[in-house]
GROMACS .gro file of C-alpha atoms in nm:
model
  452
    1UNK     CA    1  -4.294   0.260   2.324
    2UNK     CA    2  -4.529   0.033   2.518
    3UNK     CA    3  -4.757   0.135   2.800
    4UNK     CA    4  -4.688   0.090   3.170
    5UNK     CA    5  -4.947  -0.116   3.357
    6UNK     CA    6  -5.020  -0.123   3.729
    7UNK     CA    7  -5.109  -0.448   3.905
    8UNK     CA    8  -5.477  -0.348   3.908
    9UNK     CA    9  -5.482  -0.297   3.532
   10UNK     CA   10  -5.451   0.081   3.524
   11UNK     CA   11  -5.267   0.177   3.206
   12UNK     CA   12  -5.028   0.469   3.199
   13UNK     CA   13  -4.952   0.596   2.850
   14UNK     CA   14  -4.624   0.728   2.720
   15UNK     CA   15  -4.702   1.079   2.845
   16UNK     CA   16  -4.670   0.961   3.205
   17UNK     CA   17  -4.351   0.767   3.131
   18UNK     CA   18  -4.203   1.076   2.964
   19UNK     CA   19  -4.279   1.282   3.276
   20UNK     CA   20  -4.151   1.015   3.516
   21UNK     CA   21  -3.828   0.963   3.322
   22UNK     CA   22  -3.775   1.340   3.301
   23UNK     CA   23  -3.817   1.356   3.679
   24UNK     CA   24  -3.561   1.076   3.720
   25UNK     CA   25  -3.299   1.248   3.504
   26UNK     CA   26  -3.370   1.595   3.650
   27UNK     CA   27  -3.336   1.459   4.003
   28UNK     CA   28  -3.022   1.269   3.898
   29UNK     CA   29  -2.867   1.596   3.780
   30UNK     CA   30  -2.984   1.807   4.073
   31UNK     CA   31  -2.878   1.572   4.351
   32UNK     CA   32  -2.557   1.487   4.169
   33UNK     CA   33  -2.463   1.855   4.161
   34UNK     CA   34  -2.579   1.909   4.521
   35UNK     CA   35  -2.360   1.622   4.642
   36UNK     CA   36  -2.053   1.792   4.493
   37UNK     CA   37  -2.137   2.159   4.537
   38UNK     CA   38  -1.993   2.245   4.878
   39UNK     CA   39  -1.678   2.039   4.824
   40UNK     CA   40  -1.613   2.191   4.478
   41UNK     CA   41  -1.666   2.541   4.620
   42UNK     CA   42  -1.427   2.478   4.912
   43UNK     CA   43  -1.157   2.290   4.721
   44UNK     CA   44  -1.159   2.469   4.384
   45UNK     CA   45  -1.385   2.767   4.316
   46UNK     CA   46  -1.332   2.964   4.639
   47UNK     CA   47  -0.976   2.845   4.701
   48UNK     CA   48  -0.716   3.117   4.641
   49UNK     CA   49  -0.779   3.453   4.474
   50UNK     CA   50  -1.151   3.523   4.451
   51UNK     CA   51  -1.110   3.794   4.187
   52UNK     CA   52  -1.075   3.521   3.923
   53UNK     CA   53  -1.433   3.402   3.996
   54UNK     CA   54  -1.710   3.626   3.863
   55UNK     CA   55  -1.927   3.749   4.150
   56UNK     CA   56  -1.729   3.581   4.430
   57UNK     CA   57  -1.569   3.897   4.571
   58UNK     CA   58  -1.899   4.084   4.583
   59UNK     CA   59  -2.072   3.793   4.756
   60UNK     CA   60  -1.791   3.758   5.010
   61UNK     CA   61  -1.789   4.131   5.088
   62UNK     CA   62  -2.166   4.134   5.132
   63UNK     CA   63  -2.143   3.837   5.367
   64UNK     CA   64  -1.863   3.997   5.570
   65UNK     CA   65  -2.070   4.315   5.606
   66UNK     CA   66  -2.352   4.113   5.762
   67UNK     CA   67  -2.175   3.832   5.950
   68UNK     CA   68  -1.823   3.962   6.000
   69UNK     CA   69  -1.510   3.771   5.893
   70UNK     CA   70  -1.604   3.450   5.716
   71UNK     CA   71  -1.405   3.139   5.625
   72UNK     CA   72  -1.404   2.964   5.290
   73UNK     CA   73  -1.623   2.688   5.436
   74UNK     CA   74  -1.867   2.944   5.573
   75UNK     CA   75  -1.895   3.124   5.239
   76UNK     CA   76  -1.938   2.793   5.056
   77UNK     CA   77  -2.216   2.700   5.296
   78UNK     CA   78  -2.395   3.027   5.230
   79UNK     CA   79  -2.371   2.984   4.853
   80UNK     CA   80  -2.506   2.629   4.884
   81UNK     CA   81  -2.801   2.758   5.085
   82UNK     CA   82  -2.875   3.047   4.849
   83UNK     CA   83  -2.867   2.821   4.543
   84UNK     CA   84  -3.101   2.563   4.690
   85UNK     CA   85  -3.336   2.825   4.832
   86UNK     CA   86  -3.355   2.976   4.483
   87UNK     CA   87  -3.457   2.637   4.341
   88UNK     CA   88  -3.752   2.607   4.578
   89UNK     CA   89  -3.854   2.972   4.548
   90UNK     CA   90  -3.869   2.925   4.170
   91UNK     CA   91  -4.107   2.625   4.188
   92UNK     CA   92  -4.436   2.815   4.239
   93UNK     CA   93  -4.318   3.081   3.995
   94UNK     CA   94  -4.252   2.812   3.734
   95UNK     CA   95  -4.600   2.668   3.780
   96UNK     CA   96  -4.754   3.013   3.740
   97UNK     CA   97  -4.546   3.079   3.429
   98UNK     CA   98  -4.670   2.750   3.282
   99UNK     CA   99  -5.030   2.855   3.350
  100UNK     CA  100  -4.982   3.191   3.182
  101UNK     CA  101  -4.784   3.053   2.889
  102UNK     CA  102  -5.046   2.788   2.821
  103UNK     CA  103  -4.779   2.524   2.756
  104UNK     CA  104  -4.603   2.348   3.041
  105UNK     CA  105  -4.418   2.142   2.780
  106UNK     CA  106  -4.247   2.454   2.646
  107UNK     CA  107  -4.165   2.562   3.002
  108UNK     CA  108  -4.003   2.225   3.082
  109UNK     CA  109  -3.795   2.231   2.763
  110UNK     CA  110  -3.681   2.593   2.808
  111UNK     CA  111  -3.608   2.544   3.179
  112UNK     CA  112  -3.406   2.232   3.100
  113UNK     CA  113  -3.208   2.430   2.844
  114UNK     CA  114  -3.134   2.687   3.116
  115UNK     CA  115  -3.009   2.410   3.344
  116UNK     CA  116  -2.781   2.279   3.069
  117UNK     CA  117  -2.641   2.626   3.008
  118UNK     CA  118  -2.573   2.657   3.379
  119UNK     CA  119  -2.389   2.325   3.393
  120UNK     CA  120  -2.171   2.424   3.098
  121UNK     CA  121  -2.076   2.749   3.271
  122UNK     CA  122  -2.002   2.557   3.593
  123UNK     CA  123  -1.726   2.364   3.415
  124UNK     CA  124  -1.500   2.669   3.458
  125UNK     CA  125  -1.412   2.821   3.796
  126UNK     CA  126  -1.442   3.175   3.664
  127UNK     CA  127  -1.801   3.131   3.544
  128UNK     CA  128  -1.903   2.876   3.809
  129UNK     CA  129  -2.126   3.104   4.017
  130UNK     CA  130  -2.304   3.247   3.713
  131UNK     CA  131  -2.367   2.892   3.594
  132UNK     CA  132  -2.496   2.797   3.938
  133UNK     CA  133  -2.751   3.078   3.913
  134UNK     CA  134  -2.881   2.953   3.578
  135UNK     CA  135  -2.889   2.595   3.702
  136UNK     CA  136  -3.082   2.681   4.020
  137UNK     CA  137  -3.347   2.893   3.849
  138UNK     CA  138  -3.389   2.646   3.565
  139UNK     CA  139  -3.432   2.356   3.809
  140UNK     CA  140  -3.705   2.535   4.002
  141UNK     CA  141  -3.896   2.643   3.691
  142UNK     CA  142  -3.882   2.288   3.553
  143UNK     CA  143  -4.000   2.120   3.875
  144UNK     CA  144  -4.313   2.331   3.904
  145UNK     CA  145  -4.435   2.217   3.563
  146UNK     CA  146  -4.343   1.846   3.570
  147UNK     CA  147  -4.542   1.749   3.878
  148UNK     CA  148  -4.843   1.958   3.767
  149UNK     CA  149  -4.865   1.761   3.442
  150UNK     CA  150  -4.879   1.430   3.628
  151UNK     CA  151  -5.188   1.538   3.818
  152UNK     CA  152  -5.359   1.657   3.500
  153UNK     CA  153  -5.324   1.317   3.334
  154UNK     CA  154  -5.573   1.145   3.564
  155UNK     CA  155  -5.931   1.234   3.656
  156UNK     CA  156  -5.984   0.938   3.888
  157UNK     CA  157  -5.840   1.010   4.234
  158UNK     CA  158  -5.728   0.651   4.295
  159UNK     CA  159  -5.543   0.634   3.964
  160UNK     CA  160  -5.383   0.971   4.029
  161UNK     CA  161  -5.262   0.860   4.372
  162UNK     CA  162  -5.111   0.539   4.231
  163UNK     CA  163  -4.947   0.738   3.952
  164UNK     CA  164  -4.784   0.974   4.201
  165UNK     CA  165  -4.659   0.670   4.395
  166UNK     CA  166  -4.485   0.539   4.083
  167UNK     CA  167  -4.360   0.891   4.011
  168UNK     CA  168  -4.209   0.908   4.361
  169UNK     CA  169  -4.022   0.586   4.284
  170UNK     CA  170  -3.865   0.741   3.975
  171UNK     CA  171  -3.775   1.049   4.180
  172UNK     CA  172  -3.597   0.854   4.453
  173UNK     CA  173  -3.416   0.640   4.196
  174UNK     CA  174  -3.267   0.964   4.063
  175UNK     CA  175  -3.172   1.069   4.417
  176UNK     CA  176  -2.979   0.743   4.456
  177UNK     CA  177  -2.810   0.732   4.116
  178UNK     CA  178  -2.707   1.099   4.083
  179UNK     CA  179  -2.465   1.118   4.379
  180UNK     CA  180  -2.337   0.765   4.305
  181UNK     CA  181  -2.233   0.845   3.949
  182UNK     CA  182  -2.135   1.209   3.987
  183UNK     CA  183  -1.957   1.147   4.318
  184UNK     CA  184  -1.752   0.859   4.177
  185UNK     CA  185  -1.652   1.057   3.867
  186UNK     CA  186  -1.551   1.356   4.082
  187UNK     CA  187  -1.323   1.136   4.295
  188UNK     CA  188  -1.164   0.932   4.017
  189UNK     CA  189  -1.158   1.180   3.726
  190UNK     CA  190  -1.216   1.530   3.864
  191UNK     CA  191  -1.505   1.771   3.935
  192UNK     CA  192  -1.559   1.859   3.568
  193UNK     CA  193  -1.652   1.497   3.495
  194UNK     CA  194  -1.903   1.491   3.780
  195UNK     CA  195  -2.071   1.808   3.652
  196UNK     CA  196  -2.050   1.676   3.296
  197UNK     CA  197  -2.233   1.358   3.399
  198UNK     CA  198  -2.516   1.571   3.537
  199UNK     CA  199  -2.536   1.753   3.204
  200UNK     CA  200  -2.545   1.431   3.003
  201UNK     CA  201  -2.822   1.291   3.229
  202UNK     CA  202  -3.029   1.605   3.187
  203UNK     CA  203  -2.986   1.602   2.810
  204UNK     CA  204  -3.103   1.239   2.795
  205UNK     CA  205  -3.412   1.330   2.995
  206UNK     CA  206  -3.496   1.626   2.772
  207UNK     CA  207  -3.460   1.421   2.453
  208UNK     CA  208  -3.684   1.148   2.596
  209UNK     CA  209  -3.939   1.403   2.722
  210UNK     CA  210  -3.965   1.609   2.406
  211UNK     CA  211  -3.982   1.298   2.190
  212UNK     CA  212  -4.259   1.123   2.383
  213UNK     CA  213  -4.453   1.377   2.585
  214UNK     CA  214  -4.754   1.585   2.492
  215UNK     CA  215  -4.910   1.893   2.643
  216UNK     CA  216  -5.181   1.800   2.890
  217UNK     CA  217  -5.491   2.014   2.853
  218UNK     CA  218  -5.627   2.167   3.169
  219UNK     CA  219  -5.990   2.068   3.194
  220UNK     CA  220  -6.259   2.156   3.448
  221UNK     CA  221  -6.243   1.977   3.778
  222UNK     CA  222  -6.523   1.869   4.005
  223UNK     CA  223  -6.485   1.919   4.376
  224UNK     CA  224  -6.530   1.599   4.570
  225UNK     CA  225  -6.423   1.679   4.925
  226UNK     CA  226  -6.309   1.380   5.124
  227UNK     CA  227  -6.369   1.559   5.453
  228UNK     CA  228  -6.651   1.779   5.581
  229UNK     CA  229  -6.572   2.151   5.624
  230UNK     CA  230  -6.427   2.271   5.951
  231UNK     CA  231  -6.414   2.602   6.135
  232UNK     CA  232  -6.174   2.846   5.965
  233UNK     CA  233  -5.996   2.952   6.285
  234UNK     CA  234  -5.918   2.601   6.407
  235UNK     CA  235  -5.832   2.482   6.055
  236UNK     CA  236  -5.594   2.772   5.996
  237UNK     CA  237  -5.429   2.709   6.331
  238UNK     CA  238  -5.373   2.340   6.251
  239UNK     CA  239  -5.231   2.425   5.909
  240UNK     CA  240  -4.991   2.685   6.048
  241UNK     CA  241  -4.867   2.448   6.318
  242UNK     CA  242  -4.822   2.163   6.068
  243UNK     CA  243  -4.630   2.385   5.825
  244UNK     CA  244  -4.413   2.526   6.105
  245UNK     CA  245  -4.327   2.173   6.219
  246UNK     CA  246  -4.238   2.076   5.860
  247UNK     CA  247  -4.025   2.386   5.811
  248UNK     CA  248  -3.835   2.326   6.136
  249UNK     CA  249  -3.778   1.956   6.066
  250UNK     CA  250  -3.657   2.015   5.712
  251UNK     CA  251  -3.439   2.306   5.823
  252UNK     CA  252  -3.247   2.050   6.028
  253UNK     CA  253  -3.271   1.771   5.770
  254UNK     CA  254  -3.126   1.975   5.481
  255UNK     CA  255  -2.794   2.012   5.663
  256UNK     CA  256  -2.740   1.656   5.535
  257UNK     CA  257  -2.650   1.796   5.193
  258UNK     CA  258  -2.427   2.070   5.329
  259UNK     CA  259  -2.216   2.074   5.645
  260UNK     CA  260  -2.279   1.706   5.719
  261UNK     CA  261  -2.068   1.617   5.413
  262UNK     CA  262  -1.787   1.844   5.533
  263UNK     CA  263  -1.810   1.693   5.882
  264UNK     CA  264  -1.827   1.333   5.757
  265UNK     CA  265  -1.521   1.375   5.536
  266UNK     CA  266  -1.315   1.479   5.839
  267UNK     CA  267  -1.471   1.283   6.126
  268UNK     CA  268  -1.602   0.953   5.983
  269UNK     CA  269  -1.408   0.647   5.870
  270UNK     CA  270  -1.562   0.604   5.524
  271UNK     CA  271  -1.406   0.266   5.458
  272UNK     CA  272  -1.653  -0.002   5.359
  273UNK     CA  273  -1.507  -0.349   5.319
  274UNK     CA  274  -1.156  -0.207   5.314
  275UNK     CA  275  -1.235   0.053   5.044
  276UNK     CA  276  -1.295   0.422   5.115
  277UNK     CA  277  -1.627   0.529   4.962
  278UNK     CA  278  -1.669   0.883   4.820
  279UNK     CA  279  -1.837   1.106   5.078
  280UNK     CA  280  -2.103   1.201   4.821
  281UNK     CA  281  -2.225   0.841   4.828
  282UNK     CA  282  -2.375   0.908   5.170
  283UNK     CA  283  -2.649   1.096   4.982
  284UNK     CA  284  -2.716   0.785   4.777
  285UNK     CA  285  -2.751   0.591   5.102
  286UNK     CA  286  -3.001   0.859   5.202
  287UNK     CA  287  -3.215   0.789   4.894
  288UNK     CA  288  -3.192   0.411   4.936
  289UNK     CA  289  -3.285   0.429   5.305
  290UNK     CA  290  -3.582   0.654   5.223
  291UNK     CA  291  -3.715   0.406   4.967
  292UNK     CA  292  -3.671   0.120   5.213
  293UNK     CA  293  -3.840   0.307   5.496
  294UNK     CA  294  -4.134   0.399   5.271
  295UNK     CA  295  -4.196   0.026   5.217
  296UNK     CA  296  -4.149  -0.049   5.589
  297UNK     CA  297  -4.389   0.231   5.683
  298UNK     CA  298  -4.652   0.104   5.439
  299UNK     CA  299  -4.630  -0.254   5.564
  300UNK     CA  300  -4.633  -0.144   5.929
  301UNK     CA  301  -4.936   0.080   5.876
  302UNK     CA  302  -5.131  -0.199   5.706
  303UNK     CA  303  -5.039  -0.446   5.982
  304UNK     CA  304  -5.156  -0.201   6.252
  305UNK     CA  305  -5.480  -0.124   6.066
  306UNK     CA  306  -5.562  -0.495   6.047
  307UNK     CA  307  -5.546  -0.490   6.427
  308UNK     CA  308  -5.767  -0.184   6.444
  309UNK     CA  309  -5.484   0.058   6.529
  310UNK     CA  310  -5.462   0.384   6.336
  311UNK     CA  311  -5.187   0.642   6.390
  312UNK     CA  312  -5.314   0.990   6.307
  313UNK     CA  313  -5.133   1.242   6.089
  314UNK     CA  314  -5.055   1.475   6.380
  315UNK     CA  315  -4.895   1.190   6.576
  316UNK     CA  316  -4.682   1.100   6.274
  317UNK     CA  317  -4.565   1.461   6.240
  318UNK     CA  318  -4.471   1.454   6.611
  319UNK     CA  319  -4.281   1.126   6.573
  320UNK     CA  320  -4.105   1.258   6.265
  321UNK     CA  321  -3.981   1.565   6.449
  322UNK     CA  322  -3.854   1.348   6.733
  323UNK     CA  323  -3.671   1.117   6.489
  324UNK     CA  324  -3.503   1.412   6.319
  325UNK     CA  325  -3.397   1.555   6.654
  326UNK     CA  326  -3.260   1.215   6.759
  327UNK     CA  327  -3.054   1.199   6.439
  328UNK     CA  328  -2.874   1.519   6.527
  329UNK     CA  329  -2.828   1.406   6.885
  330UNK     CA  330  -2.637   1.108   6.737
  331UNK     CA  331  -2.401   1.352   6.563
  332UNK     CA  332  -2.372   1.561   6.881
  333UNK     CA  333  -2.272   1.263   7.093
  334UNK     CA  334  -2.036   1.132   6.826
  335UNK     CA  335  -1.863   1.468   6.792
  336UNK     CA  336  -1.791   1.481   7.165
  337UNK     CA  337  -1.544   1.193   7.128
  338UNK     CA  338  -1.309   1.404   6.919
  339UNK     CA  339  -1.179   1.104   6.724
  340UNK     CA  340  -1.264   0.935   6.397
  341UNK     CA  341  -1.602   0.765   6.415
  342UNK     CA  342  -1.706   0.435   6.254
  343UNK     CA  343  -1.933   0.456   5.951
  344UNK     CA  344  -2.216   0.320   6.167
  345UNK     CA  345  -2.258   0.663   6.329
  346UNK     CA  346  -2.333   0.824   5.993
  347UNK     CA  347  -2.567   0.535   5.902
  348UNK     CA  348  -2.759   0.575   6.230
  349UNK     CA  349  -2.799   0.947   6.161
  350UNK     CA  350  -2.924   0.882   5.807
  351UNK     CA  351  -3.176   0.621   5.919
  352UNK     CA  352  -3.324   0.853   6.182
  353UNK     CA  353  -3.361   1.159   5.961
  354UNK     CA  354  -3.493   0.951   5.671
  355UNK     CA  355  -3.755   0.804   5.906
  356UNK     CA  356  -3.845   1.163   5.994
  357UNK     CA  357  -3.899   1.253   5.628
  358UNK     CA  358  -4.111   0.942   5.560
  359UNK     CA  359  -4.331   1.020   5.861
  360UNK     CA  360  -4.367   1.394   5.807
  361UNK     CA  361  -4.391   1.427   5.427
  362UNK     CA  362  -4.700   1.215   5.361
  363UNK     CA  363  -4.874   1.286   5.692
  364UNK     CA  364  -4.849   1.663   5.657
  365UNK     CA  365  -4.983   1.655   5.301
  366UNK     CA  366  -5.267   1.434   5.425
  367UNK     CA  367  -5.336   1.680   5.706
  368UNK     CA  368  -5.349   1.971   5.461
  369UNK     CA  369  -5.586   1.781   5.230
  370UNK     CA  370  -5.815   1.699   5.521
  371UNK     CA  371  -5.823   2.037   5.693
  372UNK     CA  372  -5.762   2.310   5.434
  373UNK     CA  373  -6.063   2.480   5.270
  374UNK     CA  374  -6.142   2.310   4.937
  375UNK     CA  375  -6.098   2.632   4.739
  376UNK     CA  376  -5.754   2.699   4.892
  377UNK     CA  377  -5.594   2.354   4.892
  378UNK     CA  378  -5.354   2.449   4.611
  379UNK     CA  379  -5.242   2.754   4.807
  380UNK     CA  380  -5.173   2.554   5.123
  381UNK     CA  381  -4.999   2.271   4.937
  382UNK     CA  382  -4.782   2.535   4.768
  383UNK     CA  383  -4.688   2.667   5.112
  384UNK     CA  384  -4.593   2.312   5.210
  385UNK     CA  385  -4.344   2.287   4.924
  386UNK     CA  386  -4.181   2.613   5.031
  387UNK     CA  387  -4.021   2.419   5.314
  388UNK     CA  388  -3.728   2.367   5.079
  389UNK     CA  389  -3.683   2.742   5.037
  390UNK     CA  390  -3.677   2.820   5.407
  391UNK     CA  391  -3.473   2.512   5.495
  392UNK     CA  392  -3.199   2.592   5.245
  393UNK     CA  393  -3.180   2.951   5.361
  394UNK     CA  394  -3.132   2.820   5.714
  395UNK     CA  395  -2.861   2.566   5.631
  396UNK     CA  396  -2.669   2.825   5.433
  397UNK     CA  397  -2.680   3.089   5.704
  398UNK     CA  398  -2.633   2.852   5.998
  399UNK     CA  399  -2.336   2.687   5.827
  400UNK     CA  400  -2.138   3.006   5.896
  401UNK     CA  401  -2.138   2.910   6.265
  402UNK     CA  402  -2.012   2.553   6.218
  403UNK     CA  403  -1.654   2.650   6.294
  404UNK     CA  404  -1.745   2.928   6.537
  405UNK     CA  405  -1.968   2.724   6.770
  406UNK     CA  406  -1.777   2.401   6.777
  407UNK     CA  407  -1.904   2.080   6.621
  408UNK     CA  408  -2.106   1.935   6.915
  409UNK     CA  409  -2.287   2.266   6.976
  410UNK     CA  410  -2.362   2.304   6.605
  411UNK     CA  411  -2.532   1.964   6.584
  412UNK     CA  412  -2.710   2.020   6.916
  413UNK     CA  413  -2.856   2.341   6.769
  414UNK     CA  414  -3.006   2.139   6.484
  415UNK     CA  415  -3.144   1.880   6.725
  416UNK     CA  416  -3.315   2.167   6.904
  417UNK     CA  417  -3.459   2.309   6.580
  418UNK     CA  418  -3.622   1.976   6.488
  419UNK     CA  419  -3.731   1.919   6.848
  420UNK     CA  420  -3.900   2.260   6.852
  421UNK     CA  421  -4.125   2.146   6.567
  422UNK     CA  422  -4.224   1.832   6.759
  423UNK     CA  423  -4.291   2.037   7.074
  424UNK     CA  424  -4.509   2.278   6.878
  425UNK     CA  425  -4.725   1.990   6.753
  426UNK     CA  426  -4.750   1.842   7.103
  427UNK     CA  427  -4.839   2.164   7.286
  428UNK     CA  428  -5.043   2.353   7.024
  429UNK     CA  429  -5.125   2.112   6.740
  430UNK     CA  430  -5.301   1.840   6.939
  431UNK     CA  431  -5.553   2.074   7.110
  432UNK     CA  432  -5.631   2.236   6.774
  433UNK     CA  433  -5.677   1.896   6.610
  434UNK     CA  434  -5.925   1.797   6.881
  435UNK     CA  435  -6.125   2.109   6.801
  436UNK     CA  436  -6.115   2.028   6.429
  437UNK     CA  437  -6.229   1.668   6.486
  438UNK     CA  438  -6.514   1.787   6.707
  439UNK     CA  439  -6.630   2.029   6.437
  440UNK     CA  440  -6.601   1.761   6.168
  441UNK     CA  441  -6.808   1.521   6.379
  442UNK     CA  442  -7.083   1.783   6.424
  443UNK     CA  443  -7.084   1.867   6.051
  444UNK     CA  444  -7.092   1.501   5.950
  445UNK     CA  445  -7.383   1.432   6.186
  446UNK     CA  446  -7.576   1.731   6.055
  447UNK     CA  447  -7.521   1.622   5.693
  448UNK     CA  448  -7.635   1.267   5.772
  449UNK     CA  449  -7.954   1.390   5.940
  450UNK     CA  450  -8.041   1.646   5.672
  451UNK     CA  451  -8.345   1.565   5.456
  452UNK     CA  452  -8.265   1.428   5.110
   0.00000   0.00000   0.00000
């Protein structure tokens, strides 16, 4: 297989391509399953007698003991949240297991095998929940080792950054294709075909990865801090506020994959050019809009910088929280009408929350890299990625109240959650960032004036 070459001449060998393609197929499988999960649970697995489904009765009884009587939709929402929270909780554990095992390649292969086993078990209603457990844990363990290998391939920071940009492109391509293929097969052939497509995609990725990848040795690294050190109290405060804003924004955003699909199926006219699109395709729109907005953001940032205008990371986190809140206000207002809404309402919601992700994701990581202590950057970045764990717990638990609160109130709650993150940055984050910048300016001046 030939090498991949960037425009500036940087060559990426087949190890990178194996990792990027594995990420594409893994994300294809994961988002394909996520796009179908709630609807399969509601329409098939949890419909009727739960005693025929291993583990379903125990989970329902435990939920009733905590939340009181629960509907099928409410229980499905909880299971969706638990499964996705388990994926994200497994990510740091998978990375640690790869460190201890000394072979991330073995961890990726074994985790992928666990995912495949889970998908096979999910083909039957009786073993569906057991299969979902295997699939969720396997996905998390695999993710933690794929992205780590990408970073270990490159010693030059600029090359590593460009490589992760390409890697992100492969990731979002999987986000687009998975729901498109699996959603279409579920509609036209049945849920087993949608799950089967995810299994085939994952198997293709594993064959490609094991046939072309190599273990990447972990070598010594040299610290080269891009920012001067800052006071620990102010830095910790900024990091906590940034993470809290991310957690709150993504807690609202992740409802896209859960109750939003249930709501859209009942309240949105999904006809496009006279043909009704599968509801799962809205998640493919989500991936396509994100890719488009990444390009728009990059071009806009460069245009502003040429005019001497720079938008700081904290401001971008604030704007992202406001965009996410506005997206859920769109759903709130639309739900007040009580009738069937045009597809444009769902598109407006998707554009706003995707803009929120584009603004918050990169800016928060940049903030962490600039403020966190050099020796603890991995720890703080790991806490950043736990947003998926907390967000999926929230969407699962809050989904119980979708039918109890009424649709407008439910979406207004999520607008408030995202808005709370923006308010936190505005009221607490900005003063802390001013203190950090002042300390950085003092440290930089002292370093410049120090004798050689």
